[in-house]
CSV table of C-alpha atoms and ligand atoms in Angstrom, one decimal:
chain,number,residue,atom,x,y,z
H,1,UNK,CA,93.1,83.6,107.7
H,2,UNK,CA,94.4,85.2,104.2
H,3,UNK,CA,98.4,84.8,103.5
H,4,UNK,CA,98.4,88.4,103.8
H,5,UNK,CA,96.4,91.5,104.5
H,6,UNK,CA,95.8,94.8,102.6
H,7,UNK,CA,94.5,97.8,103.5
H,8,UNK,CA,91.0,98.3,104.2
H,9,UNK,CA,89.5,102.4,103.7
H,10,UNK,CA,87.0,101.6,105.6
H,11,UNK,CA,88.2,99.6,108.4
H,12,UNK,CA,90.9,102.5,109.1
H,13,UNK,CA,87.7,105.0,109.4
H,14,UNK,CA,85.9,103.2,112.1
H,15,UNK,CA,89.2,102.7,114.0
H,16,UNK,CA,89.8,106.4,113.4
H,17,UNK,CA,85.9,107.2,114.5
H,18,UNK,CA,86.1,105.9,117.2
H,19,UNK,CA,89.8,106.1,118.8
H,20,UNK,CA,88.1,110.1,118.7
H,21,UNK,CA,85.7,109.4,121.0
H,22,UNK,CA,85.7,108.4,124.7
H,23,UNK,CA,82.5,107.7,124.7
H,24,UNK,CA,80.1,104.8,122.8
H,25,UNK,CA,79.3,105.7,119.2
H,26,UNK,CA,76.4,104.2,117.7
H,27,UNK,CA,76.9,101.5,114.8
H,28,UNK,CA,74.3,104.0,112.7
H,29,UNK,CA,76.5,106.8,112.7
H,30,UNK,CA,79.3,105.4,111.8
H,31,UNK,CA,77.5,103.4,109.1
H,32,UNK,CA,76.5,106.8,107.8
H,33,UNK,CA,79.4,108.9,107.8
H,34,UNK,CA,80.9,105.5,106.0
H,35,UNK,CA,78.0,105.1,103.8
H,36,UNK,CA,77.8,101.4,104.4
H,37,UNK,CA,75.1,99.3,106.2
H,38,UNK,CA,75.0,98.4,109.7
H,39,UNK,CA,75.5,94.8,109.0
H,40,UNK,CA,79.0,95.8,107.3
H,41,UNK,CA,80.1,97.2,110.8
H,42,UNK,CA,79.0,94.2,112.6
H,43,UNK,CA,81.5,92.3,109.9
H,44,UNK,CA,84.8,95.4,110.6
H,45,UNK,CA,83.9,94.5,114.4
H,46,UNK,CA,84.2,90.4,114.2
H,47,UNK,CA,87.2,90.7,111.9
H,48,UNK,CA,89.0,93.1,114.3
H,49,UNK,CA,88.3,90.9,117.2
H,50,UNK,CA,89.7,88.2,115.3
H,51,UNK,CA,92.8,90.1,115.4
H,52,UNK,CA,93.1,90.7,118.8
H,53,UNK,CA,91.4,94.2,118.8
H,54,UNK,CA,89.1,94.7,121.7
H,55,UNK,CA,85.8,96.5,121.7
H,56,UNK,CA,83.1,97.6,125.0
H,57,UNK,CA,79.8,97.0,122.6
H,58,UNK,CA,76.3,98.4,124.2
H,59,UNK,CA,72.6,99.5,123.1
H,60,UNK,CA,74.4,103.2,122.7
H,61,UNK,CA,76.9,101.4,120.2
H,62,UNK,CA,80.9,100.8,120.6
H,63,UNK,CA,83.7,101.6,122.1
H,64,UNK,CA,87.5,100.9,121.6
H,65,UNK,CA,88.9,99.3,124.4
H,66,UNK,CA,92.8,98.0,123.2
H,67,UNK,CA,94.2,97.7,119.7
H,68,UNK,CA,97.1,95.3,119.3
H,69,UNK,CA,100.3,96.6,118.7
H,70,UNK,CA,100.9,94.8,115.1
H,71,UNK,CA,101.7,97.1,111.9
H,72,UNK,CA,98.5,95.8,110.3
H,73,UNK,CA,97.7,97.7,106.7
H,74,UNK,CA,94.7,99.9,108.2
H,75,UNK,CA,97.2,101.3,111.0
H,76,UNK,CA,100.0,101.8,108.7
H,77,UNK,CA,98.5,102.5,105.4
H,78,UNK,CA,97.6,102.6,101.8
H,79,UNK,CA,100.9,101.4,99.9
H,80,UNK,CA,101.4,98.2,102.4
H,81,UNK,CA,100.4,94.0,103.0
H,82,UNK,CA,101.1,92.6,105.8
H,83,UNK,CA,101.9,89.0,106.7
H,84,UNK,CA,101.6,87.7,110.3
H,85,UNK,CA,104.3,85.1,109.7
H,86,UNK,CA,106.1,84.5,106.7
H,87,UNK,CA,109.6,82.9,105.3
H,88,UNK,CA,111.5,86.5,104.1
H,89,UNK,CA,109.6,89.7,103.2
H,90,UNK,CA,112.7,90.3,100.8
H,91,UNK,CA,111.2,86.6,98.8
H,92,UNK,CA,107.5,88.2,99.4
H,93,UNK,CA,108.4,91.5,98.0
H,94,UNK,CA,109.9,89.9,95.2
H,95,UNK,CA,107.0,87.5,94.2
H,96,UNK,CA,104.2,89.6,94.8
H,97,UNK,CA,106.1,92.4,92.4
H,98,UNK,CA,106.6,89.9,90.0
H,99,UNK,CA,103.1,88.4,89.9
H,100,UNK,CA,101.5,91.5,89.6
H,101,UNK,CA,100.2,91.4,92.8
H,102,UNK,CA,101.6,94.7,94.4
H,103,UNK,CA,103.1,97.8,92.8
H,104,UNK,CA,106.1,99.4,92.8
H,105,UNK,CA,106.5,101.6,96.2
H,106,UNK,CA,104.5,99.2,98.5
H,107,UNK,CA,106.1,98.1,101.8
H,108,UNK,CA,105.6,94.3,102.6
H,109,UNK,CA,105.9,93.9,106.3
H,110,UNK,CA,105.7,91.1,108.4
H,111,UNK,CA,105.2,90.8,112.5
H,112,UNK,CA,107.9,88.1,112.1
H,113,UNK,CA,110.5,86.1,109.7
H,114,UNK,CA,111.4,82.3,109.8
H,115,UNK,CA,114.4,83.1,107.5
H,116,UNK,CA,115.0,86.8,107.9
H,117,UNK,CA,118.1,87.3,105.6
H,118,UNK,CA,120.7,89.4,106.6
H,119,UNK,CA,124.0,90.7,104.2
H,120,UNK,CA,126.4,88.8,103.1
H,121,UNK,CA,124.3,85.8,103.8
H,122,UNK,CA,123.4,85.7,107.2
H,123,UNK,CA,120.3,85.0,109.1
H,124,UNK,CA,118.6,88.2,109.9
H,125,UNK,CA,117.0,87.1,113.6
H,126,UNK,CA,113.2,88.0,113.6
H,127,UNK,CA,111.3,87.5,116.6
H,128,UNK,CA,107.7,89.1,116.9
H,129,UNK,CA,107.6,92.5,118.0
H,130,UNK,CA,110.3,94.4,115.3
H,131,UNK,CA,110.2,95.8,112.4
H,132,UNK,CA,110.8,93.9,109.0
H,133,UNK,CA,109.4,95.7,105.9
H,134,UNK,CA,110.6,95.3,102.1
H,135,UNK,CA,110.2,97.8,99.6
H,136,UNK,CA,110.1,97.2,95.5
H,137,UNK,CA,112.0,100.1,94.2
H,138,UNK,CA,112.7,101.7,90.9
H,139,UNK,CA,116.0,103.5,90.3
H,140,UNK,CA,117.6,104.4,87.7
H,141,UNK,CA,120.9,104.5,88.8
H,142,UNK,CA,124.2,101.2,87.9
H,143,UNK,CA,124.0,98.3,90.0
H,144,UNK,CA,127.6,99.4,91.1
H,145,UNK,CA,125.4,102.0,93.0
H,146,UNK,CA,123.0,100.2,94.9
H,147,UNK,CA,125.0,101.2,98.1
H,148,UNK,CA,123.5,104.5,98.1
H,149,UNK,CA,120.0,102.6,98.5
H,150,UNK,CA,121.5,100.6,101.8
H,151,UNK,CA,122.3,103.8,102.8
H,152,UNK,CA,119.1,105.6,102.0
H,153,UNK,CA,117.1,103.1,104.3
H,154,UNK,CA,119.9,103.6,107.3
H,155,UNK,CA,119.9,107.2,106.9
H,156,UNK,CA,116.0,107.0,107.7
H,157,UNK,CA,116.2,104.8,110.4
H,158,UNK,CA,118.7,106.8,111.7
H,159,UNK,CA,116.3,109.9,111.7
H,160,UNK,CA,113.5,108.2,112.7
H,161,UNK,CA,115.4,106.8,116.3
H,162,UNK,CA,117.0,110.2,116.5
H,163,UNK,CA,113.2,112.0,116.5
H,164,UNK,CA,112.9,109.8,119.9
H,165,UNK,CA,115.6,111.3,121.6
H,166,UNK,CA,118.2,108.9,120.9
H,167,UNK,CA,121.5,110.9,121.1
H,168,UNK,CA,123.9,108.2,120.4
H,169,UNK,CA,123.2,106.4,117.4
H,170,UNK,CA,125.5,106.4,114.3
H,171,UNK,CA,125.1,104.7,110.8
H,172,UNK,CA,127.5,102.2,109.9
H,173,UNK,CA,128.4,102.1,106.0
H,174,UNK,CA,126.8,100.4,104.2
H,175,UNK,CA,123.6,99.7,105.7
H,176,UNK,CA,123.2,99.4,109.5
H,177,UNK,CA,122.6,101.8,112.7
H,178,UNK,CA,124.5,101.4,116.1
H,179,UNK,CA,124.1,102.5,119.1
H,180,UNK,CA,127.8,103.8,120.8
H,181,UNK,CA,127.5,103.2,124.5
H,182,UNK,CA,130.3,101.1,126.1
H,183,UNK,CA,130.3,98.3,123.9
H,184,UNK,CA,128.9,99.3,120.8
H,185,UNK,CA,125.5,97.7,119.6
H,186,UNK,CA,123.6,97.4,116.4
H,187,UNK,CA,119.8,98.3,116.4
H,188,UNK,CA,118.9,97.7,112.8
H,189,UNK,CA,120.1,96.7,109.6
H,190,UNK,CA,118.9,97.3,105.2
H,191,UNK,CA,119.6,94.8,102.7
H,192,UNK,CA,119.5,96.0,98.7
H,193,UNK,CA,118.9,93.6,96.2
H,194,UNK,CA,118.9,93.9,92.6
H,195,UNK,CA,117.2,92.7,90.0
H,196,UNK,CA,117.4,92.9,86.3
H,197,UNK,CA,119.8,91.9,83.6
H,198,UNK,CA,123.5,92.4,83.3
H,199,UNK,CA,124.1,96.0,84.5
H,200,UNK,CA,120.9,97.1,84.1
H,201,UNK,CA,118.7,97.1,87.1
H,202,UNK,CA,114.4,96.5,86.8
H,203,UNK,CA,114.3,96.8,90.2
H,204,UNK,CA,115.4,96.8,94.1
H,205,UNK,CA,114.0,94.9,96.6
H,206,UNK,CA,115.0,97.1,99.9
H,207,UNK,CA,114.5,95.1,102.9
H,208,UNK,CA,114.8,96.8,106.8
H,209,UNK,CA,114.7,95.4,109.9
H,210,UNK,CA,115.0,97.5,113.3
H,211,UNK,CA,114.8,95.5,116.9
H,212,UNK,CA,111.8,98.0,118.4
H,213,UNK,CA,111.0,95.8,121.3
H,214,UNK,CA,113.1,92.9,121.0
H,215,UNK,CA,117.2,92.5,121.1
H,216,UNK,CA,118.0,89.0,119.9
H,217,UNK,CA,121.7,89.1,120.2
H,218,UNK,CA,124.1,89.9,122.6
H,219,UNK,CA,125.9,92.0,120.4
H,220,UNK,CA,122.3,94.0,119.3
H,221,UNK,CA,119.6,96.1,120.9
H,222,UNK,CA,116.4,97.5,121.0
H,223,UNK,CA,114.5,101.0,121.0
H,224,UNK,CA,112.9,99.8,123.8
H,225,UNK,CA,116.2,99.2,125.5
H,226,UNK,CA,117.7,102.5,124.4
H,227,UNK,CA,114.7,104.4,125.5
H,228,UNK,CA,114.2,102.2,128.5
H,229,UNK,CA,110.4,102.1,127.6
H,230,UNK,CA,108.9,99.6,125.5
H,231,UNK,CA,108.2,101.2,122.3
H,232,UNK,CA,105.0,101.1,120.4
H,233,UNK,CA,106.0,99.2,116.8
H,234,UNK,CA,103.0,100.6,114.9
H,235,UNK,CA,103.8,104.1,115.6
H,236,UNK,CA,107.6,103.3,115.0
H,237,UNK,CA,106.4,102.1,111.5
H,238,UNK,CA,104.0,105.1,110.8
H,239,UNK,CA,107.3,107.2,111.4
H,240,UNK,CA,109.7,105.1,109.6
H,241,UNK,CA,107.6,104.6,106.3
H,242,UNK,CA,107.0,108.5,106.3
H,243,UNK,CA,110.7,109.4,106.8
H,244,UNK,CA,111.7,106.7,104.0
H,245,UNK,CA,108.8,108.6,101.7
H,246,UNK,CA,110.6,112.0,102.5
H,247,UNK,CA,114.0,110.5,101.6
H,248,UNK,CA,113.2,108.5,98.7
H,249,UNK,CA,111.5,111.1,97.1
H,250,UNK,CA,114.2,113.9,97.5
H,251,UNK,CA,116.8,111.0,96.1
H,252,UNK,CA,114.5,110.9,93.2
H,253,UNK,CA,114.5,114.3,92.5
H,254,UNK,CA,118.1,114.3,92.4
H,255,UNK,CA,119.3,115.6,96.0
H,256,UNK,CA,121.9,112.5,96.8
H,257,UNK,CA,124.8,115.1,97.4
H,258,UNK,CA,122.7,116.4,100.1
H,259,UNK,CA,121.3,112.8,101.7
H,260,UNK,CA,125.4,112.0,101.3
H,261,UNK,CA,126.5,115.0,103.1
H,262,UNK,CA,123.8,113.8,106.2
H,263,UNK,CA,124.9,110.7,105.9
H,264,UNK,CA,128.6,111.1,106.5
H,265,UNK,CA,127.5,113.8,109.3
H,266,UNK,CA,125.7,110.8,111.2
H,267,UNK,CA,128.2,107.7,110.6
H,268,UNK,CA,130.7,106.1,112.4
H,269,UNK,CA,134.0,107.4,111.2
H,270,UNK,CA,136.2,106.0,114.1
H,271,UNK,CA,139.0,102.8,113.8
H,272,UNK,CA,137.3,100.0,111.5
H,273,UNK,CA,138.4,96.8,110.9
H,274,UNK,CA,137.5,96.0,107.0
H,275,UNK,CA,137.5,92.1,106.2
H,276,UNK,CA,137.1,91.6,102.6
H,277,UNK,CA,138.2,88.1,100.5
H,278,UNK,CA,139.6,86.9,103.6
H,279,UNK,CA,141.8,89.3,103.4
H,280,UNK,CA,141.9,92.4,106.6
H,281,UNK,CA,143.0,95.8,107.3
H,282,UNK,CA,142.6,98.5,109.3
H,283,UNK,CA,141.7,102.6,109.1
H,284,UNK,CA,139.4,105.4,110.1
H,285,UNK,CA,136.3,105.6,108.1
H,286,UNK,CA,137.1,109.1,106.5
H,287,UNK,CA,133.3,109.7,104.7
H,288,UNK,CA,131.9,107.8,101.4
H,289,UNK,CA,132.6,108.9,97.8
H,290,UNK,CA,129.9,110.1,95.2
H,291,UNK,CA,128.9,106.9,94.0
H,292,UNK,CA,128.6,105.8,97.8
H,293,UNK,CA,131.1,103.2,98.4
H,294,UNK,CA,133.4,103.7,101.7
H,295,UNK,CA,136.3,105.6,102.2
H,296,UNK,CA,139.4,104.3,104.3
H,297,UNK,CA,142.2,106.1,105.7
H,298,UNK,CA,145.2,104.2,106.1
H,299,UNK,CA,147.8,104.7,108.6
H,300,UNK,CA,150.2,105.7,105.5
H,301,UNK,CA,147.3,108.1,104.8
H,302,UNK,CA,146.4,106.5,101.7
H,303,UNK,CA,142.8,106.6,101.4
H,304,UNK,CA,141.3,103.1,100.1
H,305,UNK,CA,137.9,102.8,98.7
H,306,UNK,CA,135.8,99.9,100.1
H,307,UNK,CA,133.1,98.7,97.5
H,308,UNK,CA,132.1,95.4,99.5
H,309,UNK,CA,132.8,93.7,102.7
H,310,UNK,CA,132.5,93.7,106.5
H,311,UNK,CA,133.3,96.9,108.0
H,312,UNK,CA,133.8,96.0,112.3
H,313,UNK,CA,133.8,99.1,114.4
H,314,UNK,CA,136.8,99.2,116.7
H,315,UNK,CA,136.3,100.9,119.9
Y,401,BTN,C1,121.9,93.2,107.8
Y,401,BTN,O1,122.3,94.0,108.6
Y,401,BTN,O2,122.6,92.1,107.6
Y,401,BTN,C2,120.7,93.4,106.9
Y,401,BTN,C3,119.5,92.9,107.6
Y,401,BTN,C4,118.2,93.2,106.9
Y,401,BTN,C5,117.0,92.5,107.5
Y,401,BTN,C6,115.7,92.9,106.9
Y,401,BTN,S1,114.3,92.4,107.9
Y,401,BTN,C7,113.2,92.8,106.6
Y,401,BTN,C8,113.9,92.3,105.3
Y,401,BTN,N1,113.6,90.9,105.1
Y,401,BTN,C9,114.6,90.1,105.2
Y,401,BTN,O3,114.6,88.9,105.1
Y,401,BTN,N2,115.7,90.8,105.5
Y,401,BTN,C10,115.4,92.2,105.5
């Protein structure tokens, strides 16, 4: 088995030929409309199987009877690897940038983490079944900044839940998404990291992780949970990457104000606890400044802005 996978043209067209068919297509055909032999389908059919896919195979040809529900390349797309198990994808992301062996743009994902890493050094917990995905990014914007990225990647995931019906999720500055029920409960969380020298950034790893099926912690949950359904994690992906590509893209082009102004429309700005340097206070989030940081209402209705630190929603 490779250490990761990429994405295969023509391994997405068969899947694509025949998840259009209910019926058997014949191996010719889709050699054909390929333009690849026969005995190059025989090969997309064994690798698939190897991955858990399953396939009805008869003299009139194939038929799809159960893809796995993994965010391999082929289902996701072009600008992604994938590995089945790996240490971080925030470490992949990195080394693969770095050694030339993905560009710029490309989502690593992985179907699960042994040392997911969370902010502020935690463990990010990463059973199979969620999302993790890191994404090399070039910005040009001071490292002081790099909030506005967290934010980016909660601001999609926050769309992306929201397009499934979920009424009741908010984004938490800098970089996660709860759900407000009774007890409030986190359902995904972004990590920036910057590379470069001094103040000047080369790049960002932007990692993502969203519990789709799984809630690992008491104080977390699930799509699947919200919804009350399990959730497919390949679809969640598809939607996910796209919203991200539709963010990113009108950052780029110089719309932040706008992202900003959806942002502070969708985040929690109830009581929060801030805990920075050991030191803690308390105030209403009151929106986030230009360059993205957090803004704090005091009681003495000063207005404090929060650059770093854990923010704890008091309900
Ligand atoms: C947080 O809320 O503390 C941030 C969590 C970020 C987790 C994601 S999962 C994919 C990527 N790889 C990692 O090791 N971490 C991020």
């Amino acid at each position: 088995m490779p250490r990761f996978l990429t994405y295969n043209e023509n391994v997405r067209k068969f899947l694509d030929i025949l998840r259009a068919s209910e019926d058997f297509v014949s191996g010719e055909l889709i050699a054909n409309q390929l333009g690849i032999t026969r005995a190059q389908i025989f090969k997309i059919v064994k690798k698939l199987e190897k991955y858990g896919y399953k396939f009805e195979k008869s003299r009139k040809g194939y038929k799809i009877l159960n893809s796995p529900d993994i965010p391999f390349p082929w289902e996701i797309g072009e600008n992604t690897v994938f590995f089945y198990k790996t240490d971080s994808t925030q470490e992949r992301a990195k080394l693969l940038f770095e050694n030339l062996k993905i560009r710029e743009n490309t989502w690593v994902l992985a179907f699960t983490q042994t040392k997911g890493k969370g902010r502020l050094g935690r463990k990010w917990e990463s059973p199979e079944g969620n999302f993790y995905g890191s994404i090399v990014l070039k910005a040009d914007i001071p490292l002081k900044e790099i909030v506005k990225l967290s934010l980016l990647g909660g601001l999609s995931v926050f769309r992306t839940i929201s397009d499934y019906g979920v009424k009741n999720a908010k984004i938490k500055w800098p970089n996660d998404v709860w759900i407000i029920q009774d007890k409030p409960k986190k359902i995904s969380g972004c990590i920036a990291e910057a590379y470069g020298e001094a103040e000047k950034i080369n790049y960002v790893v932007l990692g993502v992780g969203v519990n789709v099926k799984k809630s690992p912690l008491p104080e977390s949950t699930s799509l699947s949970e919200v919804l009350d359904k399990e959730a497919s994690l390949v679809e969640f992906v598809r939607k996910y990457i796209q919203e991200f590509e539709n963010i990113w893209k009108r950052f780029l082009s110089g719309f932040w104000f706008e992202l900003k102004t959806e942002i502070e429309q969708n985040m929690w700005r109830g009581k929060v606890k801030v805990i920075r340097d050991s030191k803690e206070f308390e105030g209403f989030c009151s929106g986030i400044a230009e360059d993205g940081v957090l803004l704090v209402q005091k009681e003495d209705a000063s207005v404090e802005k929060v650059y770093y630190g854990d923010i704890l929603i008091k309900f």
